Coordinates of C-alpha atoms and ligand atoms in Angstrom, one line a residue:
Chain A
X10 CA 159.4 38.2 136.2
X11 CA 161.8 41.0 135.8
X12 CA 160.8 44.1 133.8
X13 CA 164.3 44.6 132.5
X14 CA 166.8 41.7 132.2
X15 CA 170.4 42.3 131.0
X16 CA 172.5 39.2 130.4
X17 CA 176.2 38.9 129.6
X18 CA 176.2 42.2 127.9
X19 CA 179.4 43.2 126.2
X20 CA 180.0 46.6 124.5
X21 CA 183.1 47.9 122.8
X22 CA 184.2 51.1 121.2
X23 CA 186.5 49.9 118.5
X24 CA 189.2 48.1 120.4
X25 CA 188.2 49.5 123.8
X26 CA 186.0 47.0 125.7
X27 CA 183.8 49.3 127.8
X28 CA 181.4 46.7 129.2
X29 CA 182.7 43.1 129.6
X30 CA 179.9 40.7 130.4
X31 CA 177.4 42.4 132.7
X32 CA 174.2 40.9 134.0
X33 CA 171.5 42.5 136.1
X34 CA 167.8 42.9 136.4
X35 CA 165.2 45.3 137.5
X36 CA 161.6 44.6 138.7
X37 CA 158.5 46.6 138.0
X38 CA 158.3 49.6 140.3
X39 CA 161.9 49.3 141.6
X40 CA 164.7 51.9 141.8
X41 CA 168.0 50.2 141.3
X42 CA 171.4 52.0 141.3
X43 CA 174.5 51.4 139.3
X44 CA 177.5 52.9 140.9
X45 CA 181.2 53.0 140.0
X46 CA 184.2 55.2 139.2
X47 CA 184.5 57.4 136.2
X48 CA 185.0 55.3 133.1
X49 CA 183.6 52.1 134.7
X50 CA 181.1 51.7 131.8
X51 CA 177.9 53.0 133.5
X52 CA 176.8 55.4 130.8
X53 CA 177.7 52.8 128.1
X54 CA 175.3 50.4 129.7
X55 CA 172.5 52.9 129.6
X56 CA 173.3 54.0 126.1
X57 CA 173.1 50.4 125.0
X58 CA 169.8 49.8 126.7
X59 CA 168.3 52.8 124.9
X60 CA 169.8 51.8 121.6
X61 CA 172.3 54.7 121.1
X62 CA 175.2 52.2 121.1
X63 CA 175.1 48.7 119.7
X64 CA 176.1 45.8 121.8
X65 CA 178.8 43.3 120.8
X66 CA 177.1 40.4 122.5
X67 CA 174.6 39.5 125.2
X68 CA 171.0 40.3 125.5
X69 CA 168.7 43.0 126.9
X70 CA 165.1 42.1 127.4
X71 CA 162.5 44.6 128.3
X72 CA 158.8 43.6 128.8
X73 CA 159.6 40.4 126.9
X74 CA 161.1 42.1 123.9
X75 CA 164.8 41.9 122.8
X76 CA 166.3 45.4 122.6
X77 CA 169.7 44.7 121.2
X78 CA 168.5 44.7 117.6
X79 CA 165.9 47.4 118.0
X80 CA 166.6 51.0 116.7
X81 CA 166.7 53.7 119.4
X82 CA 163.6 55.6 118.4
X83 CA 161.6 52.4 118.6
X84 CA 162.9 51.6 122.1
X85 CA 161.4 54.8 123.3
X86 CA 158.1 53.6 121.9
X87 CA 158.4 50.5 124.0
X88 CA 158.5 52.6 127.2
X89 CA 162.1 53.4 128.0
X90 CA 162.9 57.0 128.8
X91 CA 166.6 57.9 129.0
X92 CA 167.8 61.1 130.6
X93 CA 171.4 61.2 129.3
X94 CA 174.5 62.3 131.1
X95 CA 175.0 66.0 130.6
X96 CA 171.3 66.6 130.1
X97 CA 171.4 67.2 126.4
X98 CA 168.5 69.6 126.2
X99 CA 167.8 71.2 122.8
X100 CA 169.6 74.4 123.6
X101 CA 168.2 76.6 120.8
X102 CA 164.6 75.4 121.3
X103 CA 162.3 76.8 124.0
X104 CA 161.4 75.0 127.2
X105 CA 157.9 74.2 125.8
X106 CA 159.3 73.0 122.5
X107 CA 161.7 70.7 124.4
X108 CA 158.8 69.3 126.5
X109 CA 156.6 68.8 123.5
X110 CA 159.4 66.9 121.7
X111 CA 159.3 64.4 124.6
X112 CA 155.7 63.7 123.5
X113 CA 156.7 63.0 119.8
X114 CA 155.2 59.6 119.9
X115 CA 152.2 60.5 122.1
X116 CA 149.0 60.4 120.1
X117 CA 146.7 60.9 123.0
X118 CA 146.3 64.7 123.4
X119 CA 144.6 64.4 126.7
X120 CA 147.4 62.3 128.1
X121 CA 150.0 64.8 126.7
X122 CA 148.3 67.6 128.5
X123 CA 148.1 65.6 131.7
X124 CA 151.8 64.8 131.5
X125 CA 152.6 68.5 130.9
X126 CA 150.7 69.4 134.0
X127 CA 152.6 66.8 136.0
X128 CA 155.9 68.2 134.8
X129 CA 154.9 71.8 135.7
X130 CA 153.6 70.6 139.1
X131 CA 156.9 69.0 139.9
X132 CA 159.0 71.8 138.4
X133 CA 157.1 75.1 138.6
X134 CA 160.2 76.9 137.4
X135 CA 159.9 75.3 134.0
X136 CA 156.4 76.7 133.7
X137 CA 157.6 80.2 134.4
X138 CA 160.2 79.8 131.6
X139 CA 158.2 78.1 128.8
X140 CA 159.2 80.6 126.2
X141 CA 162.9 80.7 127.2
X142 CA 165.5 79.0 125.1
X143 CA 166.7 75.9 126.9
X144 CA 170.4 76.9 126.5
X145 CA 169.8 79.9 128.7
X146 CA 168.6 77.9 131.7
X147 CA 170.8 77.2 134.7
X148 CA 172.3 73.7 135.1
X149 CA 169.6 72.7 137.6
X150 CA 166.8 73.9 135.4
X151 CA 168.3 72.1 132.4
X152 CA 168.3 68.9 134.5
X153 CA 164.6 69.5 135.4
X154 CA 163.9 70.0 131.7
X155 CA 165.6 66.8 130.8
X156 CA 163.6 65.0 133.4
X157 CA 160.4 66.7 132.2
X158 CA 161.1 65.7 128.7
X159 CA 161.5 62.1 129.8
X160 CA 158.2 62.3 131.7
X161 CA 156.5 63.5 128.5
X162 CA 157.7 60.3 126.7
X163 CA 155.4 58.5 129.1
X164 CA 157.9 55.7 129.7
X165 CA 157.5 52.8 132.1
X166 CA 161.2 52.7 132.9
X167 CA 163.4 55.7 133.3
X168 CA 167.2 55.5 132.9
X169 CA 168.8 58.4 134.8
X170 CA 172.5 59.1 134.1
X171 CA 174.0 61.2 136.9
X172 CA 171.2 63.6 137.5
X173 CA 173.1 65.3 140.4
X174 CA 176.2 66.1 138.3
X175 CA 177.5 69.6 138.8
X176 CA 174.5 70.8 140.9
X177 CA 174.2 72.6 144.2
X178 CA 173.1 70.4 147.1
X179 CA 169.8 72.2 147.5
X180 CA 168.9 71.6 143.8
X181 CA 170.0 68.0 144.0
X182 CA 167.6 67.6 146.9
X183 CA 164.7 69.1 144.9
X184 CA 165.5 66.9 141.9
X185 CA 165.7 63.7 143.9
X186 CA 162.4 64.5 145.7
X187 CA 160.9 64.5 142.3
X188 CA 162.6 61.4 141.1
X189 CA 161.0 59.6 144.1
X190 CA 157.7 61.1 143.1
X191 CA 158.1 59.8 139.5
X192 CA 158.8 56.4 141.0
X193 CA 155.7 56.6 143.3
X194 CA 153.6 57.3 140.2
X195 CA 154.6 53.9 138.9
X196 CA 157.8 54.4 136.8
X197 CA 160.6 52.1 137.5
X198 CA 164.1 53.7 137.7
X199 CA 167.6 52.7 136.8
X200 CA 169.8 55.3 138.4
X201 CA 173.5 56.0 137.8
X202 CA 175.3 58.2 140.3
X203 CA 178.8 59.2 141.2
X204 CA 177.3 60.2 144.5
X205 CA 177.1 56.7 145.9
X206 CA 175.6 57.8 149.2
X207 CA 172.7 59.4 147.5
X208 CA 172.2 56.5 145.1
X209 CA 172.2 53.9 147.8
X210 CA 169.8 56.0 149.9
X211 CA 167.1 56.1 147.3
X212 CA 167.5 52.7 145.7
X213 CA 166.4 49.3 146.9
X214 CA 169.2 47.3 145.3
X215 CA 172.5 48.3 143.7
X216 CA 175.3 47.1 141.5
X217 CA 178.9 48.2 141.7
X218 CA 180.7 48.4 138.4
X219 CA 184.5 48.3 138.0
X220 CA 186.1 48.3 134.6
X221 CA 183.1 47.0 132.8
X222 CA 182.4 44.2 135.2
X223 CA 179.9 44.0 138.2
X224 CA 182.0 43.3 141.3
X225 CA 179.5 43.7 144.1
X226 CA 175.7 43.6 144.2
X227 CA 173.1 43.5 146.9
X228 CA 170.5 45.4 148.8
X229 CA 171.4 49.1 149.0
X230 CA 171.0 49.1 152.8
X231 CA 173.6 46.4 153.0
X232 CA 176.0 48.1 150.6
X233 CA 175.8 51.2 152.6
X234 CA 177.7 49.4 155.4
X235 CA 179.8 47.1 153.2
X236 CA 183.5 47.8 154.0
X237 CA 184.6 47.5 150.3
X238 CA 181.9 49.9 149.2
X239 CA 182.5 52.3 152.0
X240 CA 186.3 52.5 151.3
X241 CA 186.0 52.9 147.6
X242 CA 182.9 54.9 147.0
X243 CA 181.5 56.4 150.2
X244 CA 184.5 58.4 151.2
X245 CA 184.5 56.8 154.7
Chain B
X9 CA 167.5 106.4 89.6
X10 CA 165.3 104.5 87.2
X11 CA 168.3 102.6 85.9
X12 CA 169.1 101.7 89.5
X13 CA 165.5 100.5 90.1
X14 CA 165.7 98.5 86.9
X15 CA 168.8 96.8 88.1
X16 CA 167.3 96.3 91.5
X17 CA 164.5 94.3 89.8
X18 CA 167.1 92.1 88.1
X19 CA 168.9 91.8 91.4
X20 CA 165.9 90.6 93.4
X21 CA 165.1 88.1 90.6
X22 CA 168.6 86.6 90.7
X23 CA 168.6 86.9 94.4
X24 CA 165.5 84.7 94.7
X25 CA 167.3 82.0 92.6
X26 CA 170.3 82.1 94.8
X27 CA 168.2 82.2 98.0
X28 CA 166.2 79.1 97.0
X29 CA 169.4 77.2 96.2
X30 CA 171.2 78.5 99.3
X31 CA 168.4 77.1 101.5
X32 CA 169.4 73.6 100.6
X33 CA 173.1 74.1 101.4
X34 CA 172.1 75.6 104.7
X35 CA 169.5 73.1 105.8
X36 CA 171.6 70.1 104.9
X37 CA 174.6 71.6 106.7
X38 CA 172.4 72.4 109.7
X39 CA 171.2 68.8 110.0
X40 CA 174.1 66.6 109.1
X41 CA 177.0 69.2 109.3
X42 CA 178.1 68.4 105.8
X43 CA 178.5 70.6 102.8
X44 CA 176.6 68.9 100.0
X45 CA 178.9 69.8 97.0
X46 CA 176.4 68.1 94.7
X47 CA 173.5 70.4 95.8
X48 CA 173.9 72.8 92.9
X49 CA 173.5 70.0 90.5
X50 CA 170.0 69.4 91.7
X51 CA 169.2 72.8 90.2
X52 CA 170.4 71.5 86.8
X53 CA 168.5 68.3 87.2
X54 CA 165.4 70.3 88.0
X55 CA 165.7 72.4 84.9
X56 CA 166.7 69.5 82.7
X57 CA 163.8 67.3 83.8
X58 CA 161.4 70.2 83.3
X59 CA 162.6 70.4 79.7
X60 CA 161.8 66.7 79.1
X61 CA 158.6 66.7 81.0
X62 CA 157.5 69.8 79.0
X63 CA 158.3 67.9 75.8
X64 CA 156.1 65.1 77.0
X65 CA 153.3 67.5 77.6
X66 CA 153.8 69.3 74.2
X67 CA 150.5 67.8 73.0
X68 CA 148.6 69.9 75.5
X69 CA 149.9 73.2 74.0
X70 CA 147.4 75.7 72.9
X71 CA 148.5 78.3 70.3
X72 CA 152.2 77.3 71.1
X73 CA 151.7 77.9 74.8
X74 CA 151.2 75.6 77.8
X75 CA 148.0 76.2 79.7
X76 CA 148.4 77.2 83.3
X77 CA 147.6 73.8 84.8
X78 CA 150.1 72.0 82.5
X79 CA 152.8 74.5 83.6
X80 CA 151.9 73.7 87.2
X81 CA 152.1 69.9 86.4
X82 CA 155.5 70.3 84.7
X83 CA 157.0 72.3 87.5
X84 CA 155.6 70.1 90.3
X85 CA 156.7 66.9 88.6
X86 CA 160.2 68.3 88.0
X87 CA 160.4 69.3 91.6
X88 CA 159.2 66.0 92.9
X89 CA 161.5 64.0 90.6
X90 CA 164.5 66.1 91.8
X91 CA 163.4 65.8 95.4
X92 CA 163.4 62.0 95.1
X93 CA 166.8 62.1 93.6
X94 CA 168.0 64.2 96.6
X95 CA 166.6 61.5 99.0
X96 CA 168.2 58.7 96.9
X97 CA 171.7 60.5 96.9
X98 CA 171.5 60.9 100.6
X99 CA 170.6 57.2 101.2
X100 CA 173.1 55.7 98.8
X101 CA 176.1 58.1 99.0
X102 CA 176.0 60.0 102.3
X103 CA 174.2 58.0 104.9
X104 CA 176.8 55.1 105.0
X105 CA 179.5 57.7 105.7
X106 CA 177.6 59.7 108.3
X107 CA 179.8 58.7 111.2
X108 CA 183.0 58.8 109.3
X109 CA 185.4 61.8 109.2
X110 CA 184.0 64.8 107.5
X111 CA 186.5 64.5 104.6
X112 CA 184.9 61.2 103.4
X113 CA 181.5 62.7 102.8
X114 CA 183.0 65.8 101.3
X115 CA 184.9 63.8 98.7
X116 CA 181.9 61.6 98.1
X117 CA 179.8 64.7 97.5
X118 CA 182.3 65.9 94.9
X119 CA 182.0 62.5 93.3
X120 CA 178.2 62.7 93.3
X121 CA 178.5 66.1 91.7
X122 CA 180.7 64.8 88.9
X123 CA 178.4 61.9 88.3
X124 CA 175.3 64.1 88.1
X125 CA 177.0 66.3 85.6
X126 CA 178.6 63.7 83.4
X127 CA 176.0 61.0 83.4
X128 CA 173.3 63.2 81.6
X129 CA 176.1 64.5 79.4
X130 CA 176.9 61.0 78.3
X131 CA 173.3 60.1 77.5
X132 CA 172.7 60.5 73.8
X133 CA 169.4 62.2 74.1
X134 CA 170.8 64.9 76.5
X135 CA 174.5 65.4 75.6
X136 CA 176.9 68.2 76.5
X137 CA 175.4 71.0 74.3
X138 CA 173.1 73.6 75.9
X139 CA 169.4 73.2 75.4
X140 CA 166.8 75.8 75.1
X141 CA 164.3 76.1 77.9
X142 CA 160.6 76.2 77.0
X143 CA 158.7 79.4 77.8
X144 CA 156.5 78.3 80.7
X145 CA 155.4 81.7 82.0
X146 CA 153.6 84.5 80.1
X147 CA 155.8 87.4 79.1
X148 CA 153.8 90.6 79.4
X149 CA 155.7 93.8 80.0
X150 CA 154.6 96.3 82.5
X151 CA 156.1 99.8 82.7
X152 CA 156.2 101.5 86.1
X153 CA 157.7 104.9 85.7
X154 CA 160.8 104.1 83.6
X155 CA 161.2 100.6 85.0
X156 CA 160.2 97.6 83.0
X157 CA 158.9 94.5 84.8
X158 CA 157.7 91.4 83.1
X159 CA 155.0 89.1 84.3
X160 CA 157.6 86.3 84.4
X161 CA 159.7 88.2 86.8
X162 CA 156.7 89.0 89.0
X163 CA 155.6 85.3 89.1
X164 CA 159.2 84.1 89.9
X165 CA 159.8 86.6 92.7
X166 CA 156.4 86.1 94.3
X167 CA 156.4 82.3 94.1
X168 CA 160.0 82.2 95.5
X169 CA 159.0 84.4 98.4
X170 CA 156.0 82.3 99.1
X171 CA 158.1 79.2 99.1
X172 CA 160.6 80.8 101.5
X173 CA 158.0 82.1 103.9
X174 CA 156.3 78.7 103.9
X175 CA 159.5 76.9 104.6
X176 CA 160.4 79.2 107.5
X177 CA 156.9 78.8 108.9
X178 CA 157.1 75.0 108.7
X179 CA 160.5 74.9 110.4
X180 CA 159.6 77.4 113.1
X181 CA 156.0 76.6 113.8
X182 CA 155.1 73.0 113.1
X183 CA 155.8 69.8 115.0
X184 CA 157.8 68.5 112.1
X185 CA 159.8 71.7 112.0
X186 CA 160.6 71.3 115.7
X187 CA 161.9 67.8 114.9
X188 CA 164.2 69.2 112.2
X189 CA 165.6 71.7 114.6
X190 CA 165.9 69.1 117.4
X191 CA 167.9 66.8 115.1
X192 CA 170.2 69.6 114.0
X193 CA 171.0 70.4 117.7
X194 CA 171.4 66.9 119.0
X195 CA 170.9 63.7 117.1
X196 CA 171.2 61.3 120.1
X197 CA 168.8 63.3 122.2
X198 CA 166.4 63.4 119.3
X199 CA 166.5 59.6 119.1
X200 CA 165.7 59.5 122.8
X201 CA 162.5 61.5 122.1
X202 CA 161.4 58.8 119.7
X203 CA 162.3 60.9 116.6
X204 CA 163.2 58.8 113.6
X205 CA 166.3 60.9 112.7
X206 CA 166.9 59.1 109.5
X207 CA 163.5 60.0 108.3
X208 CA 164.0 63.7 109.3
X209 CA 167.3 63.8 107.4
X210 CA 165.7 62.3 104.3
X211 CA 163.0 64.9 104.4
X212 CA 165.6 67.7 104.7
X213 CA 167.3 66.5 101.6
X214 CA 163.9 66.2 99.9
X215 CA 163.0 69.8 100.7
X216 CA 166.5 71.0 99.7
X217 CA 166.4 69.3 96.3
X218 CA 162.8 70.4 95.7
X219 CA 163.7 74.0 96.2
X220 CA 166.8 73.6 94.1
X221 CA 164.6 72.3 91.3
X222 CA 162.4 75.4 91.6
X223 CA 165.4 77.7 91.5
X224 CA 166.6 75.9 88.4
X225 CA 163.3 76.2 86.6
X226 CA 163.1 79.9 87.6
X227 CA 166.7 80.6 86.5
X228 CA 166.1 78.9 83.2
X229 CA 163.0 80.9 82.7
X230 CA 165.0 84.1 82.8
X231 CA 168.1 82.8 81.0
X232 CA 166.5 80.1 78.9
X233 CA 169.5 77.8 78.3
X234 CA 170.3 74.7 80.2
X235 CA 173.5 72.8 80.2
X236 CA 174.9 70.1 82.6
X237 CA 177.4 72.5 84.2
X238 CA 175.0 75.3 85.2
X239 CA 174.5 73.8 88.7
X240 CA 178.2 74.0 89.4
X241 CA 178.7 77.7 89.2
X242 CA 175.3 78.7 90.4
X243 CA 175.8 76.2 93.3
X244 CA 179.2 77.9 94.2
X245 CA 177.5 81.3 94.3
X246 CA 174.6 80.1 96.4
X247 CA 176.9 78.3 98.7
X248 CA 178.7 81.6 99.2
X249 CA 175.3 83.2 99.8
X250 CA 174.5 80.6 102.5
X251 CA 177.9 81.3 104.2
X252 CA 177.4 85.1 104.0
X253 CA 174.0 84.7 105.7
X254 CA 175.3 82.2 108.2
X255 CA 175.2 78.6 107.1
X256 CA 172.7 76.5 109.1
X257 CA 170.3 79.4 109.3
X258 CA 167.2 79.5 107.0
X259 CA 166.7 83.2 107.2
X260 CA 170.4 83.7 106.7
X261 CA 170.3 81.8 103.5
X262 CA 167.5 83.9 102.2
X263 CA 169.2 87.1 103.2
X264 CA 172.5 86.0 101.8
X265 CA 170.9 85.0 98.5
X266 CA 169.3 88.5 98.0
X267 CA 172.4 90.3 99.1
X268 CA 174.5 88.4 96.6
X269 CA 172.0 88.7 93.8
X270 CA 171.5 92.4 94.1
X271 CA 175.1 93.4 94.6
X272 CA 176.1 91.1 91.7
X273 CA 173.7 92.8 89.3
X274 CA 174.6 96.3 90.5
X275 CA 178.4 95.5 90.2
X276 CA 177.9 94.0 86.8
X277 CA 176.2 97.2 85.7
X278 CA 179.4 99.0 86.5
X279 CA 181.8 96.4 85.2
X280 CA 181.1 92.9 84.1
X281 CA 184.2 91.4 85.7
X282 CA 183.4 93.1 88.9
X283 CA 180.1 91.3 88.9
X284 CA 181.6 87.9 88.9
X285 CA 184.1 88.6 91.8
X286 CA 181.8 90.6 94.0
X287 CA 180.5 87.6 95.8
X288 CA 183.9 86.7 97.1
X289 CA 184.6 90.2 98.2
X290 CA 181.4 90.4 100.2
X291 CA 182.1 86.9 101.6
X292 CA 185.6 87.9 102.9
X293 CA 184.4 91.2 104.3
X294 CA 181.4 89.6 106.1
X295 CA 183.5 86.8 107.5
X296 CA 186.1 89.2 108.8
X297 CA 183.4 91.1 110.7
X298 CA 181.1 88.1 111.6
X299 CA 183.0 84.8 111.2
X300 CA 179.7 82.8 111.5
X301 CA 177.9 84.9 108.8
X302 CA 175.3 87.6 109.3
X303 CA 172.7 85.5 111.1
X304 CA 174.9 82.6 112.1
X305 CA 175.2 82.4 115.8
X306 CA 177.3 79.7 117.3
X307 CA 174.3 77.4 117.5
X308 CA 171.0 79.1 118.3
X309 CA 168.4 79.3 115.6
X310 CA 170.3 76.9 113.4
X311 CA 168.5 74.4 111.5
Ligands
LIG13 N1 182.3 57.3 122.3 C1 183.3 56.6 122.9 N2 184.4 56.3 122.1 C2 185.4 55.6 122.6 N3 185.5 55.2 123.9 C3 184.5 55.6 124.7 C4 183.3 56.3 124.2 N4 182.5 56.5 125.3 C5 183.1 55.9 126.4 N5 184.2 55.4 126.0 C6 185.1 54.6 126.9 O1 184.4 53.6 127.5 C7 184.7 53.4 128.9 C8 183.4 53.5 129.7 O2 182.9 54.8 129.6 P1 181.5 55.3 130.2 O3 180.5 54.3 129.9 O4 181.2 56.7 129.8 O5 181.8 55.2 131.8 P2 181.1 55.9 133.0 O6 179.8 56.4 132.6 O7 181.1 54.9 134.0 O8 182.0 57.1 133.4 C9 185.7 54.5 129.2 O9 187.0 53.9 129.1 C10 185.6 55.5 128.1 O10 186.8 56.1 127.9
LIG14 MG1 179.1 58.3 132.6

């Protein structure tokens, strides 16, 4: 049975219909990708899953619980970690404070320490900068911090919204290596990327979103050679 | 010189009242980006409720004075009562408008302020006339050189400073304080950390109103008259203090409160009209030099 199951999801901002009947699912341990042009509705889908935006209709089931009526901070408790577009680190707080806020709901001190060690082993640069204000970090470091914070929430599913945005290729590589490590450690991943090549390379399945509707879906390997995808998203 | 020091004592005393009240303006602004125009009225509610609670405790008086533990009970219950009112006001009046344009909550706050002033005024047992405030603190005079300091002044100043240092420590050092700061920076990201942002906002209003009640009780202990409008002009001045210090900043509110209190007293000693206007003069000068206030940075350190 799927870990996450989205069915006929519709989301509007006032009169703007951003998501117009989207269905997809994700299995335990999988990385799936959601690709599509700017404004297609990708971020809106993630924001609705994590409860920041309310759906108009449809359902989102995660580990057998309905999320559409659940408040955002309770969805985190169910095991969904969302790394938002633009990173959204707490700029005036230190790196360590940011990471500890990720563990807001963690009552197991030993587990918290263990997760902190995991974060520092993935991103040694964060450990070197624990007392630095997050707002003074470089873009790449902020993305690492945003991922680190999500690891601290101890989620079973991670929603990643354009983790490569605005970063140099070498940093993107470092970040994606660690995303794969997070997945190997047992966390399922729903990945949004503008960089469709990258998204299809790391995911097992993918969905293409256009104007709030899924138009193409399939195994990532197949989509990499699909003419429609190649023309529209892979710059071939 | 001794006259100057004497006025300085009065200035610090008034400054601690302004600072305690300014903290609430600053914290609420920091966390929900709204100016709570009704905040000053919590000061009045605090003082007024202390009067009635003290009346209820009058049976405990010994030789016409309240014993220490009764004074503590009166102050704490007035603070808690006012704090709960602060939470209630946020829940009923402000929360439903949180995602609406700023103007809506501003107007609502003005309405809440009018209500808080006029509702007690209309109650037959309160009414519009000023009421005397009971003497809660001992009034022993000390002479240091030529300067006279009373035990009331010492208690008020020391307790205010303890309250301010505790608040600063809570916000800077505790897990809950980190949550307050997180919500003030980014509400959505806070939700994604599992923080119950509504709860954090409620607590912020609670803390603000509790401190306002303390400042009301302290102010009324120096100038022992309470009327329903006292929160309005003390609130305006404390709001100015918060802006001078940098609204959103806790240390800024404290600094602004003391700057305003001290200069106001010193200016009044020269000319009483000067005293009333000095706050605006400082405000304008500071804002010309530092538009975000003395300690107000664009974002960092804000609550
Ligand atoms: N807060 C908002 N208010 C109004 N419209 C929005 C808001 N956020 C997104 N939209 C609109 O919804 C659509 C989908 O946006 P989004 O989900 O951010 O797309 P993507 O992440 O694929 O670029 C766009 O048309 C966008 O303009
Ligand atoms: Mg987006």
